[in-house]
PDB file of C-alpha atoms in Angstrom:
ATOM      1  CA  UNK H   1     -28.911  93.775  78.060  1.00 87.00           C
ATOM      2  CA  UNK H   2     -26.479  96.199  76.122  1.00 93.00           C
ATOM      3  CA  UNK H   3     -28.491  98.880  76.085  1.00 94.00           C
ATOM      4  CA  UNK H   4     -29.878  98.357  80.067  1.00 92.00           C
ATOM      5  CA  UNK H   5     -26.205  98.342  80.711  1.00 94.00           C
ATOM      6  CA  UNK H   6     -25.536 101.235  79.159  1.00 94.00           C
ATOM      7  CA  UNK H   7     -28.360 103.150  80.705  1.00 93.00           C
ATOM      8  CA  UNK H   8     -26.163 104.014  83.824  1.00 93.00           C
ATOM      9  CA  UNK H   9     -23.194 104.415  83.234  1.00 94.00           C
ATOM     10  CA  UNK H  10     -24.943 106.725  79.980  1.00 94.00           C
ATOM     11  CA  UNK H  11     -26.147 108.825  82.879  1.00 92.00           C
ATOM     12  CA  UNK H  12     -22.947 109.176  85.300  1.00 92.00           C
ATOM     13  CA  UNK H  13     -20.526 109.230  82.209  1.00 92.00           C
ATOM     14  CA  UNK H  14     -22.717 110.782  78.603  1.00 92.00           C
ATOM     15  CA  UNK H  15     -21.418 110.887  75.769  1.00 91.00           C
ATOM     16  CA  UNK H  16     -18.188 110.096  77.520  1.00 93.00           C
ATOM     17  CA  UNK H  17     -19.116 106.511  78.126  1.00 94.00           C
ATOM     18  CA  UNK H  18     -15.667 104.220  76.843  1.00 94.00           C
ATOM     19  CA  UNK H  19     -17.723 101.505  74.471  1.00 94.00           C
ATOM     20  CA  UNK H  20     -14.670  98.683  76.768  1.00 95.00           C
ATOM     21  CA  UNK H  21     -17.118 100.442  80.256  1.00 95.00           C
ATOM     22  CA  UNK H  22     -20.042  99.206  78.119  1.00 95.00           C
ATOM     23  CA  UNK H  23     -18.756  95.482  77.682  1.00 95.00           C
ATOM     24  CA  UNK H  24     -17.542  94.885  81.201  1.00 95.00           C
ATOM     25  CA  UNK H  25     -20.415  95.717  83.006  1.00 94.00           C
ATOM     26  CA  UNK H  26     -22.500  93.799  79.725  1.00 93.00           C
ATOM     27  CA  UNK H  27     -20.136  91.009  80.979  1.00 94.00           C
ATOM     28  CA  UNK H  28     -19.103  91.096  77.031  1.00 94.00           C
ATOM     29  CA  UNK H  29     -16.466  91.555  74.817  1.00 94.00           C
ATOM     30  CA  UNK H  30     -16.515  94.936  73.746  1.00 94.00           C
ATOM     31  CA  UNK H  31     -16.032  93.390  69.978  1.00 94.00           C
ATOM     32  CA  UNK H  32     -19.702  92.213  70.622  1.00 95.00           C
ATOM     33  CA  UNK H  33     -20.901  96.083  70.994  1.00 95.00           C
ATOM     34  CA  UNK H  34     -19.164  96.272  67.313  1.00 94.00           C
ATOM     35  CA  UNK H  35     -21.259  93.376  65.580  1.00 93.00           C
ATOM     36  CA  UNK H  36     -24.678  94.748  67.227  1.00 93.00           C
ATOM     37  CA  UNK H  37     -24.216  98.916  66.411  1.00 94.00           C
ATOM     38  CA  UNK H  38     -21.374 100.329  63.819  1.00 94.00           C
ATOM     39  CA  UNK H  39     -20.244 102.860  66.549  1.00 93.00           C
ATOM     40  CA  UNK H  40     -20.183 104.504  70.232  1.00 93.00           C
ATOM     41  CA  UNK H  41     -23.310 107.941  68.996  1.00 92.00           C
ATOM     42  CA  UNK H  42     -25.649 104.389  67.913  1.00 94.00           C
ATOM     43  CA  UNK H  43     -25.147 102.872  71.341  1.00 94.00           C
ATOM     44  CA  UNK H  44     -25.440 106.437  73.533  1.00 93.00           C
ATOM     45  CA  UNK H  45     -28.424 106.979  70.394  1.00 92.00           C
ATOM     46  CA  UNK H  46     -29.480 104.082  71.119  1.00 93.00           C
ATOM     47  CA  UNK H  47     -30.094 104.602  75.147  1.00 92.00           C
ATOM     48  CA  UNK H  48     -31.619 107.450  74.528  1.00 90.00           C
ATOM     49  CA  UNK H  49     -34.800 105.678  72.549  1.00 89.00           C
ATOM     50  CA  UNK H  50     -35.075 103.241  75.538  1.00 89.00           C
ATOM     51  CA  UNK H  51     -35.261 106.507  77.698  1.00 88.00           C
ATOM     52  CA  UNK H  52     -37.606 107.849  75.721  1.00 86.00           C
ATOM     53  CA  UNK H  53     -39.871 105.023  75.142  1.00 89.00           C
ATOM     54  CA  UNK H  54     -42.796 104.312  76.626  1.00 91.00           C
ATOM     55  CA  UNK H  55     -42.634 100.261  76.949  1.00 91.00           C
ATOM     56  CA  UNK H  56     -41.245 100.291  80.522  1.00 90.00           C
ATOM     57  CA  UNK H  57     -43.266 102.422  82.506  1.00 94.00           C
ATOM     58  CA  UNK H  58     -46.112 101.050  80.033  1.00 96.00           C
ATOM     59  CA  UNK H  59     -45.245  98.335  81.861  1.00 95.00           C
ATOM     60  CA  UNK H  60     -45.194  99.505  85.343  1.00 96.00           C
ATOM     61  CA  UNK H  61     -49.011 100.904  84.814  1.00 97.00           C
ATOM     62  CA  UNK H  62     -50.430  97.820  83.948  1.00 96.00           C
ATOM     63  CA  UNK H  63     -49.999  96.190  87.313  1.00 97.00           C
ATOM     64  CA  UNK H  64     -51.703  99.135  89.207  1.00 97.00           C
ATOM     65  CA  UNK H  65     -54.601  96.920  90.177  1.00 97.00           C
ATOM     66  CA  UNK H  66     -57.752  98.779  89.051  1.00 97.00           C
ATOM     67  CA  UNK H  67     -59.467  97.116  92.843  1.00 97.00           C
ATOM     68  CA  UNK H  68     -57.424  99.863  94.646  1.00 97.00           C
ATOM     69  CA  UNK H  69     -59.489 103.461  94.880  1.00 96.00           C
ATOM     70  CA  UNK H  70     -59.095 105.361  92.051  1.00 97.00           C
ATOM     71  CA  UNK H  71     -56.364 107.881  94.476  1.00 96.00           C
ATOM     72  CA  UNK H  72     -54.577 105.023  95.297  1.00 96.00           C
ATOM     73  CA  UNK H  73     -54.285 104.227  91.611  1.00 97.00           C
ATOM     74  CA  UNK H  74     -53.253 107.468  90.327  1.00 97.00           C
ATOM     75  CA  UNK H  75     -50.475 108.186  93.374  1.00 95.00           C
ATOM     76  CA  UNK H  76     -48.681 104.666  91.859  1.00 96.00           C
ATOM     77  CA  UNK H  77     -49.564 105.846  87.929  1.00 97.00           C
ATOM     78  CA  UNK H  78     -47.910 109.728  89.586  1.00 95.00           C
ATOM     79  CA  UNK H  79     -44.558 107.073  91.246  1.00 94.00           C
ATOM     80  CA  UNK H  80     -44.190 105.428  87.973  1.00 95.00           C
ATOM     81  CA  UNK H  81     -44.491 108.422  85.696  1.00 94.00           C
ATOM     82  CA  UNK H  82     -42.094 110.729  88.144  1.00 90.00           C
ATOM     83  CA  UNK H  83     -39.149 107.852  87.905  1.00 90.00           C
ATOM     84  CA  UNK H  84     -39.934 107.613  83.915  1.00 91.00           C
ATOM     85  CA  UNK H  85     -39.609 111.542  84.303  1.00 89.00           C
ATOM     86  CA  UNK H  86     -36.290 111.017  85.815  1.00 89.00           C
ATOM     87  CA  UNK H  87     -34.529 108.805  84.189  1.00 89.00           C
ATOM     88  CA  UNK H  88     -35.564 109.921  80.720  1.00 88.00           C
ATOM     89  CA  UNK H  89     -33.607 113.683  82.390  1.00 87.00           C
ATOM     90  CA  UNK H  90     -31.085 112.232  83.917  1.00 91.00           C
ATOM     91  CA  UNK H  91     -29.700 110.329  80.681  1.00 91.00           C
ATOM     92  CA  UNK H  92     -30.575 113.252  78.016  1.00 89.00           C
ATOM     93  CA  UNK H  93     -28.733 115.683  80.396  1.00 90.00           C
ATOM     94  CA  UNK H  94     -26.077 113.912  80.400  1.00 92.00           C
ATOM     95  CA  UNK H  95     -25.293 113.792  77.078  1.00 90.00           C
ATOM     96  CA  UNK H  96     -25.782 117.004  76.305  1.00 88.00           C
ATOM     97  CA  UNK H  97     -23.856 118.479  79.249  1.00 88.00           C
ATOM     98  CA  UNK H  98     -21.490 116.252  77.813  1.00 85.00           C
ATOM     99  CA  UNK H  99     -21.968 117.793  73.675  1.00 82.00           C
ATOM    100  CA  UNK H 100     -23.738 114.982  72.242  1.00 80.00           C
ATOM    101  CA  UNK H 101     -26.199 115.305  69.703  1.00 70.00           C
ATOM    102  CA  UNK H 102     -28.330 113.381  67.718  1.00 61.00           C
ATOM    103  CA  UNK H 103     -27.317 113.420  63.924  1.00 46.00           C
ATOM    104  CA  UNK H 104     -24.520 115.324  64.074  1.00 41.00           C
ATOM    105  CA  UNK H 105     -22.630 113.443  61.500  1.00 39.00           C
ATOM    106  CA  UNK H 106     -19.327 112.800  63.001  1.00 37.00           C
ATOM    107  CA  UNK H 107     -17.614 113.499  66.299  1.00 36.00           C
ATOM    108  CA  UNK H 108     -15.130 113.310  69.934  1.00 34.00           C
ATOM    109  CA  UNK H 109     -16.912 109.199  71.365  1.00 38.00           C
ATOM    110  CA  UNK H 110     -17.955 107.144  68.707  1.00 38.00           C
ATOM    111  CA  UNK H 111     -15.905 104.200  69.202  1.00 40.00           C
ATOM    112  CA  UNK H 112     -13.788 105.578  72.684  1.00 42.00           C
ATOM    113  CA  UNK H 113     -13.042 108.498  70.707  1.00 38.00           C
ATOM    114  CA  UNK H 114     -10.898 106.736  67.673  1.00 38.00           C
ATOM    115  CA  UNK H 115     -13.342 105.373  65.239  1.00 39.00           C
ATOM    116  CA  UNK H 116     -15.366 107.304  62.755  1.00 39.00           C
ATOM    117  CA  UNK H 117     -18.816 108.163  64.210  1.00 39.00           C
ATOM    118  CA  UNK H 118     -21.654 108.590  62.408  1.00 41.00           C
ATOM    119  CA  UNK H 119     -24.783 109.943  64.372  1.00 40.00           C
ATOM    120  CA  UNK H 120     -28.018 109.327  63.973  1.00 40.00           C
ATOM    121  CA  UNK H 121     -31.742 109.822  64.392  1.00 42.00           C
ATOM    122  CA  UNK H 122     -33.947 112.504  63.544  1.00 45.00           C
ATOM    123  CA  UNK H 123     -33.739 116.105  64.781  1.00 46.00           C
ATOM    124  CA  UNK H 124     -30.751 117.738  66.198  1.00 46.00           C
ATOM    125  CA  UNK H 125     -30.341 117.789  69.627  1.00 49.00           C
ATOM    126  CA  UNK H 126     -31.416 114.586  72.199  1.00 49.00           C
ATOM    127  CA  UNK H 127     -34.644 114.153  73.339  1.00 53.00           C
ATOM    128  CA  UNK H 128     -37.615 113.038  71.051  1.00 54.00           C
ATOM    129  CA  UNK H 129     -38.552 115.156  68.016  1.00 54.00           C
ATOM    130  CA  UNK H 130     -42.397 116.633  68.545  1.00 54.00           C
ATOM    131  CA  UNK H 131     -44.483 114.174  66.755  1.00 60.00           C
ATOM    132  CA  UNK H 132     -42.893 111.182  68.866  1.00 73.00           C
ATOM    133  CA  UNK H 133     -43.380 113.652  71.884  1.00 78.00           C
ATOM    134  CA  UNK H 134     -46.795 113.786  71.115  1.00 86.00           C
ATOM    135  CA  UNK H 135     -47.618 110.447  71.032  1.00 89.00           C
ATOM    136  CA  UNK H 136     -46.319 109.311  74.001  1.00 88.00           C
ATOM    137  CA  UNK H 137     -48.070 111.797  75.003  1.00 90.00           C
ATOM    138  CA  UNK H 138     -51.591 110.329  74.133  1.00 93.00           C
ATOM    139  CA  UNK H 139     -49.827 106.684  74.572  1.00 95.00           C
ATOM    140  CA  UNK H 140     -49.237 107.729  78.694  1.00 95.00           C
ATOM    141  CA  UNK H 141     -53.083 108.952  78.546  1.00 96.00           C
ATOM    142  CA  UNK H 142     -54.532 106.695  76.621  1.00 97.00           C
ATOM    143  CA  UNK H 143     -52.965 103.858  79.996  1.00 97.00           C
ATOM    144  CA  UNK H 144     -53.747 106.435  82.929  1.00 97.00           C
ATOM    145  CA  UNK H 145     -56.975 106.801  81.158  1.00 98.00           C
ATOM    146  CA  UNK H 146     -57.582 102.642  81.626  1.00 97.00           C
ATOM    147  CA  UNK H 147     -57.032 103.214  85.815  1.00 97.00           C
ATOM    148  CA  UNK H 148     -59.628 105.696  86.294  1.00 98.00           C
ATOM    149  CA  UNK H 149     -62.265 104.439  83.643  1.00 97.00           C
ATOM    150  CA  UNK H 150     -64.267 102.459  86.567  1.00 97.00           C
ATOM    151  CA  UNK H 151     -65.189 105.340  88.511  1.00 97.00           C
ATOM    152  CA  UNK H 152     -66.207 107.181  85.281  1.00 97.00           C
ATOM    153  CA  UNK H 153     -69.534 107.723  86.571  1.00 96.00           C
ATOM    154  CA  UNK H 154     -68.808 109.213  89.373  1.00 95.00           C
ATOM    155  CA  UNK H 155     -66.561 112.095  87.889  1.00 95.00           C
ATOM    156  CA  UNK H 156     -67.836 115.415  86.266  1.00 94.00           C
ATOM    157  CA  UNK H 157     -64.996 114.173  83.493  1.00 95.00           C
ATOM    158  CA  UNK H 158     -64.351 111.730  81.400  1.00 96.00           C
ATOM    159  CA  UNK H 159     -61.324 110.570  82.312  1.00 97.00           C
ATOM    160  CA  UNK H 160     -60.028 111.086  78.985  1.00 97.00           C
ATOM    161  CA  UNK H 161     -60.194 114.596  80.357  1.00 96.00           C
ATOM    162  CA  UNK H 162     -59.291 113.686  83.598  1.00 97.00           C
ATOM    163  CA  UNK H 163     -56.341 111.698  82.455  1.00 97.00           C
ATOM    164  CA  UNK H 164     -55.076 114.900  80.179  1.00 96.00           C
ATOM    165  CA  UNK H 165     -55.349 117.043  83.258  1.00 95.00           C
ATOM    166  CA  UNK H 166     -53.349 115.041  85.088  1.00 95.00           C
ATOM    167  CA  UNK H 167     -50.536 114.536  83.237  1.00 94.00           C
ATOM    168  CA  UNK H 168     -50.199 118.599  82.488  1.00 92.00           C
ATOM    169  CA  UNK H 169     -49.650 118.982  86.358  1.00 90.00           C
ATOM    170  CA  UNK H 170     -47.516 116.388  86.927  1.00 90.00           C
ATOM    171  CA  UNK H 171     -45.245 117.211  83.912  1.00 86.00           C
ATOM    172  CA  UNK H 172     -45.025 120.768  84.985  1.00 83.00           C
ATOM    173  CA  UNK H 173     -44.260 120.269  88.690  1.00 75.00           C
ATOM    174  CA  UNK H 174     -41.998 117.479  87.256  1.00 69.00           C
ATOM    175  CA  UNK H 175     -40.026 120.484  84.853  1.00 64.00           C
ATOM    176  CA  UNK H 176     -40.891 123.606  86.444  1.00 61.00           C
ATOM    177  CA  UNK H 177     -37.840 124.388  88.795  1.00 59.00           C
ATOM    178  CA  UNK H 178     -39.902 126.081  91.983  1.00 54.00           C
ATOM    179  CA  UNK H 179     -37.461 127.133  94.946  1.00 57.00           C
ATOM    180  CA  UNK H 180     -36.389 125.806  98.806  1.00 54.00           C
ATOM    181  CA  UNK H 181     -38.986 127.603 100.293  1.00 48.00           C
ATOM    182  CA  UNK H 182     -41.490 127.072  97.240  1.00 65.00           C
ATOM    183  CA  UNK H 183     -41.928 123.694  97.074  1.00 71.00           C
ATOM    184  CA  UNK H 184     -43.562 121.309  93.906  1.00 75.00           C
ATOM    185  CA  UNK H 185     -46.643 119.880  95.158  1.00 80.00           C
ATOM    186  CA  UNK H 186     -46.205 115.998  96.218  1.00 85.00           C
ATOM    187  CA  UNK H 187     -48.418 113.569  93.823  1.00 86.00           C
ATOM    188  CA  UNK H 188     -50.368 113.319  97.075  1.00 89.00           C
ATOM    189  CA  UNK H 189     -51.564 116.948  96.900  1.00 89.00           C
ATOM    190  CA  UNK H 190     -51.276 117.037  92.716  1.00 90.00           C
ATOM    191  CA  UNK H 191     -54.105 113.720  93.094  1.00 94.00           C
ATOM    192  CA  UNK H 192     -56.083 115.772  95.944  1.00 92.00           C
ATOM    193  CA  UNK H 193     -56.329 119.292  93.573  1.00 90.00           C
ATOM    194  CA  UNK H 194     -57.325 117.112  90.338  1.00 92.00           C
ATOM    195  CA  UNK H 195     -60.502 115.345  92.170  1.00 92.00           C
ATOM    196  CA  UNK H 196     -61.200 117.793  95.075  1.00 90.00           C
ATOM    197  CA  UNK H 197     -60.429 121.560  93.724  1.00 87.00           C
ATOM    198  CA  UNK H 198     -58.480 123.502  95.845  1.00 85.00           C
ATOM    199  CA  UNK H 199     -61.330 125.230  98.373  1.00 85.00           C
ATOM    200  CA  UNK H 200     -62.273 123.706 101.039  1.00 80.00           C
ATOM    201  CA  UNK H 201     -65.276 123.913 101.142  1.00 65.00           C
ATOM    202  CA  UNK H 202     -66.153 124.024  97.216  1.00 55.00           C
ATOM    203  CA  UNK H 203     -70.010 123.441  96.619  1.00 59.00           C
ATOM    204  CA  UNK H 204     -70.425 126.902  98.763  1.00 55.00           C
ATOM    205  CA  UNK H 205     -68.732 128.782  97.120  1.00 50.00           C
TER     206      UNK H 205
END
């Protein structure tokens, strides 16, 4: 409840969010926060862990019906993954911009700047460690494989390879800035290229 209330505030205010703001949104007393967390840095770290965690997006992927056409399944998956990446980027970006670093020890922000914050977590940034990223990618790939599996017989490549290519294209699209005149592929365009290629008549090429 505390982390769920804190996430949108962290996305808006970064490390400048106060525990009193969080308590107000959560509908609890501020002292309740410090019964669950040692200081505000722990709350912020919990928000990062929630943002980078895959539980929410996995629940979204699990709701996609396998009775839909493959293009429909992948389109829904792309939207769920886009929302996950945007939420992750917003939270971590806001914390980074406001100077929050995990694992740096005491610093501004603990108990609204009056406590003795103790940074927690592994690594020197707000993002997950490299091993965690690889694990998250594998978990997401396996979830996408399940969505592709019903069409295994129709594919030239294994569902595992198609899922990895799908995630690679999607994450590159989401993470690569593009000029306004060169808009990135829409999810529908990305999926069409993945499944059918970029040629008009590849069988005649």
